[in-house]
XYZ file of C-alpha atoms in Angstrom:
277
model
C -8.767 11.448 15.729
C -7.124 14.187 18.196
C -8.722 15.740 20.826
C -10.220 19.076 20.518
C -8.413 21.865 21.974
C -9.465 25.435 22.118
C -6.643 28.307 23.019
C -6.223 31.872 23.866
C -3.279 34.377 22.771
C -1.575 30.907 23.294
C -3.238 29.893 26.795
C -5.104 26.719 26.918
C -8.459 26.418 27.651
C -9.477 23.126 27.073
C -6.994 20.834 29.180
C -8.624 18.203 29.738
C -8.292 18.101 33.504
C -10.072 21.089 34.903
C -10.965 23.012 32.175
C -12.723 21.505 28.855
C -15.761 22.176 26.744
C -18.782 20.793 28.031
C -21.073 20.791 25.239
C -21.204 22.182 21.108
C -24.676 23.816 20.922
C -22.992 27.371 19.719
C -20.189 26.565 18.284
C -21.009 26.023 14.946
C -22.962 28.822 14.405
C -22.299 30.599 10.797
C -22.507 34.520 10.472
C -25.837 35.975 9.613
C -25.911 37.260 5.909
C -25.933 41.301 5.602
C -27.690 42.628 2.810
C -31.400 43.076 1.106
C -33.249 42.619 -2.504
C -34.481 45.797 -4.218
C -38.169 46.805 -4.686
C -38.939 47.809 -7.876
C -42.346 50.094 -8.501
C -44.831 48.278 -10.613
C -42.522 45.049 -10.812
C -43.098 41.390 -9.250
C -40.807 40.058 -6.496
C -38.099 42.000 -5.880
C -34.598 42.513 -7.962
C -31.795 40.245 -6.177
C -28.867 41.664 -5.362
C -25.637 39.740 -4.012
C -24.897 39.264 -0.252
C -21.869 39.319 2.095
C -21.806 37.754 5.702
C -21.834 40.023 8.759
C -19.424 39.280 11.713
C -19.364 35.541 13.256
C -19.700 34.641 16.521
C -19.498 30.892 18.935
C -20.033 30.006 22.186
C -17.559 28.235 24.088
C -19.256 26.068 27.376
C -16.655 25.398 29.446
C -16.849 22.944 32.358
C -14.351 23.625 35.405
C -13.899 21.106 37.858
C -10.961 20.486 40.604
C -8.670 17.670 40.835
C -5.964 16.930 44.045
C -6.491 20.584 44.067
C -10.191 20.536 45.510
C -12.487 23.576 45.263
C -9.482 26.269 45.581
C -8.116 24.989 42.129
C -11.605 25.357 40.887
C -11.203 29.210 41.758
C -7.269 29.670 40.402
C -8.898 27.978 37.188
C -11.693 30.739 37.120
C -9.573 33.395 38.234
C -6.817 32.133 34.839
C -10.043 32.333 32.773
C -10.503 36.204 33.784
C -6.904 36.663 33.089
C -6.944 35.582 29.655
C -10.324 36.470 28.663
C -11.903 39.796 30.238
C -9.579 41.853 28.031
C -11.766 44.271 26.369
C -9.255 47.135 25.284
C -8.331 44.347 22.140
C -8.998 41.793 20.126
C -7.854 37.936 21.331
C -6.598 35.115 19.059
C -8.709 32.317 19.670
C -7.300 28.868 17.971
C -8.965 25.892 17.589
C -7.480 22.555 17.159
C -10.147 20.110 15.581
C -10.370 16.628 15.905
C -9.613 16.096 12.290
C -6.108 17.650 13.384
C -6.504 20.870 11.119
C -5.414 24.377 13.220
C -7.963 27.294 12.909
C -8.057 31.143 14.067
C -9.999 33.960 14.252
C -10.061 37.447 15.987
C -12.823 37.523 18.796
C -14.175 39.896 21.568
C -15.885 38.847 24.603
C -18.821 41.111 24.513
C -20.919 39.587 27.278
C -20.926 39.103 30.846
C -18.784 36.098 32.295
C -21.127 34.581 34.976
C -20.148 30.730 35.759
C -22.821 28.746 37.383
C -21.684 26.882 40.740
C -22.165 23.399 40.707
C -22.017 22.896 44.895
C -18.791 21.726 45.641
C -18.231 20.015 42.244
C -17.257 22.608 39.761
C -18.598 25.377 38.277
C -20.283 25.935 34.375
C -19.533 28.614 32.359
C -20.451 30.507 28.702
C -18.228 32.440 26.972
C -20.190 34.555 23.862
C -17.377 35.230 21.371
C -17.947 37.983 18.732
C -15.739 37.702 15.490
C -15.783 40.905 13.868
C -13.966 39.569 10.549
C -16.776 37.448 10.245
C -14.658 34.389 9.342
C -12.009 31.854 10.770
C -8.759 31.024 8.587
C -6.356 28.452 8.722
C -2.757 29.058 10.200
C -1.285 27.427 7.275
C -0.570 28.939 3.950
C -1.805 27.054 1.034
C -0.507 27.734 -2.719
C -1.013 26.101 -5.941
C 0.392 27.129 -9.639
C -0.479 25.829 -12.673
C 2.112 24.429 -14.950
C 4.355 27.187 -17.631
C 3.825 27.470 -20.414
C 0.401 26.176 -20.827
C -1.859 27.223 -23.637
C -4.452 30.105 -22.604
C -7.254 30.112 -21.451
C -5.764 28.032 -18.797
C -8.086 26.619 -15.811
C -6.366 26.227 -12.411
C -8.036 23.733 -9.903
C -7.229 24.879 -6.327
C -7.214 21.594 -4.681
C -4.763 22.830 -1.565
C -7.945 25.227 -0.933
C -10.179 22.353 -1.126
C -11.669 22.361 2.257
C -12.789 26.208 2.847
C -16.398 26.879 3.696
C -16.213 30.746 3.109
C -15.324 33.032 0.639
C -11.611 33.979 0.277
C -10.944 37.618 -0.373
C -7.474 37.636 1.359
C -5.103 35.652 -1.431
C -2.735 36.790 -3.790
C -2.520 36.204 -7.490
C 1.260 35.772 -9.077
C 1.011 36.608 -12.650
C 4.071 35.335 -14.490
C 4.835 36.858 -18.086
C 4.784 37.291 -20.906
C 1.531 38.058 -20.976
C -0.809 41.040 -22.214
C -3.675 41.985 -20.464
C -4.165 39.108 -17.868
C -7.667 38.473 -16.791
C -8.447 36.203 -13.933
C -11.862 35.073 -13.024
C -13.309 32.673 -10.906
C -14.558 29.256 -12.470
C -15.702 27.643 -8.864
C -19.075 27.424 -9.588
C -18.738 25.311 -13.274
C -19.025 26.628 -17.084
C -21.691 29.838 -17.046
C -21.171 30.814 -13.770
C -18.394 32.724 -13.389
C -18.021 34.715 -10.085
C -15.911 37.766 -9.671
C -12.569 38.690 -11.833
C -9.732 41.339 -13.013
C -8.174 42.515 -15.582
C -4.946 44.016 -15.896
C -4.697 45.772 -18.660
C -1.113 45.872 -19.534
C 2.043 44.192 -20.114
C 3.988 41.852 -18.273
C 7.372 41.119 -20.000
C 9.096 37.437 -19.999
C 10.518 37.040 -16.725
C 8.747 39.455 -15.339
C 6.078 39.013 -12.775
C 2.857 40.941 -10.919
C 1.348 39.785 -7.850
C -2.219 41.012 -7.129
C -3.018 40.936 -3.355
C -6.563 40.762 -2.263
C -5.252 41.173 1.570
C -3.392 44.062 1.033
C -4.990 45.884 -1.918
C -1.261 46.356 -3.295
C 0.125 45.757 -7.054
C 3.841 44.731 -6.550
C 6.191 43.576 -10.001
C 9.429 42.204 -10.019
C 12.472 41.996 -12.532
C 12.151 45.670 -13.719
C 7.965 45.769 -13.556
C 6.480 48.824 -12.145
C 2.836 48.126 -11.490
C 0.154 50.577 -12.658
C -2.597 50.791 -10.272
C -5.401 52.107 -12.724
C -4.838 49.903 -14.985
C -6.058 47.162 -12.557
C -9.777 46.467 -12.961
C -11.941 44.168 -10.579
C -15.603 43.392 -11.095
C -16.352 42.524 -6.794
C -15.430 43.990 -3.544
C -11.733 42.485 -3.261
C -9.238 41.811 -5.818
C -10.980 38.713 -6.449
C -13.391 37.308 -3.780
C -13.012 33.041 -4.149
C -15.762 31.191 -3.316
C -15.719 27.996 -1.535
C -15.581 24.882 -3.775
C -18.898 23.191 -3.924
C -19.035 19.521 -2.840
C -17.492 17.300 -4.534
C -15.488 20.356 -6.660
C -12.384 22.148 -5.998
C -12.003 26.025 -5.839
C -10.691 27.356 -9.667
C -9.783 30.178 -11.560
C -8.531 30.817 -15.143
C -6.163 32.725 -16.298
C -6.617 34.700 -20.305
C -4.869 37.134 -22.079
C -3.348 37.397 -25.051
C 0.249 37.068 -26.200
C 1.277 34.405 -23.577
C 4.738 32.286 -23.929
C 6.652 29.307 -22.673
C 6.548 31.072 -18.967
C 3.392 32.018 -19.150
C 2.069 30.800 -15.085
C -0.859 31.808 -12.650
C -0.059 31.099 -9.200
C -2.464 31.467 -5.884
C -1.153 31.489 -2.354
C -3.319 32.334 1.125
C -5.199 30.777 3.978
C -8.443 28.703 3.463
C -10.848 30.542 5.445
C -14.109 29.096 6.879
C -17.392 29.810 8.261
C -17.035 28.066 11.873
């Protein structure tokens, strides 16, 4: 197991000689859903309605104590902290390196005050409240996974490169590989009658032609000769398609249907896992 390390637009925070994290309590804290059921005159309970999460936020408790350095390095340390994180005119890339060696990042403010508490001559204590407005951290690598051409439709595609994401993933992209006539994909996560979100394209894709649906970017792009048509893309959630986590035990899925599908018939999925802390 590795050592957990926490960074800055690149600077370290956590070395390990003056600076490291003192305790967790706040840093696994998952964002607060955003969203309400529906009262309905003259009916029981109320009519559910689906959720989102709001923006995320941690707390990183820092410990800063001097080395050959004495109380003067103490202050430099303090002083670096300021540097790096009392930028409010932008958001910082905050990256944390877990013990399980996986790289995560997010987009975070510092919102609150930075008050360290003095520990006499010994080093100082210090809480730094981070705001994510995004709402979730994502891994710095991309993951992808295809399933093979050719095979017979409806097709199920188990994402097992996306195995360990906690949150929702609205940010991948969908390669759709002809031929292939009206594509539809859906998301199977959640086992046989639950379907999540999906969507349809409702056209054409030629053999050796291809479409690539982009959650992230909201953008239609075709290759060898394919012009995309925008309306005819239909999606039944808020992206694309929003993925949801696998459950335990499950990986993430999706299938691919249509009609009219040949020997390079393919679905492919590439993006970054994303997580709630």
């Amino acid at each position: 197991m590795a050592r957990e390390r926490w960074l800055v637009d690149g600077y370290e925070l956590t070395d390990g000689l003056v600076r490291d994290v003192e305790y967790r309590t706040g840093l696994t804290t998952t964002p607060a859903v955003v969203g309400s059921n529906a009262a309905v005159p003259n009916r029981i309970g109320e009519l559910w309605r689906p959720k989102h999460h709001g923006p995320g936020k941690f707390t990183l408790a820092l410990w800063l104590a001097p080395q050959a350095g004495g109380w003067a390095e103490v202050e430099r340390a303090w002083e670096d902290l300021l540097r790096a994180l009392a930028r409010p005119n932008r958001l910082l890339a905050f990256e944390r390196h877990t013990a399980a060696g996986q790289i995560r990042r997010c987009q975070g403010e510092v919102l609150s005050a930075l008050a360290p508490t003095p520990l006499g001559q010994g080093g100082m204590r210090l809480g730094v409240e981070v705001n994510v407005p995004a709402g979730y951290w994502e891994s710095t690598d991309v993951a992808a996974a295809a399933m093979a051409p050719g095979a017979p439709l409806p097709q199920n595609l188990d994402l097992e490169p996306f195995a360990d994401a906690t949150a929702p993933m609205e940010q991948l992209a969908y390669r759709i590989t002809g031929p292939i006539t009206a594509p539809t994909v859906t998301d199977t996560t959640d086992g046989p009658g639950r379907d999540g979100d999906s969507f349809t394209y409702t056209g054409q894709i030629g053999a050796g032609q291809s479409l690539t649906v982009d959650s992230a970017t909201w953008q239609l792009t075709g290759t060898a000769g394919l012009v995309p048509d925008p309306a005819r893309l239909t999606n039944t959630g808020p992206a694309f398609l929003r993925l949801a986590p696998g459950r335990p035990g499950r990986f993430p899925s999706v299938r691919l249907s249509g009609t009219n599908a040949g020997a390079g018939t393919q679905l492919a999925v590439t993006g970054r896992r994303t997580y709630l802390t």
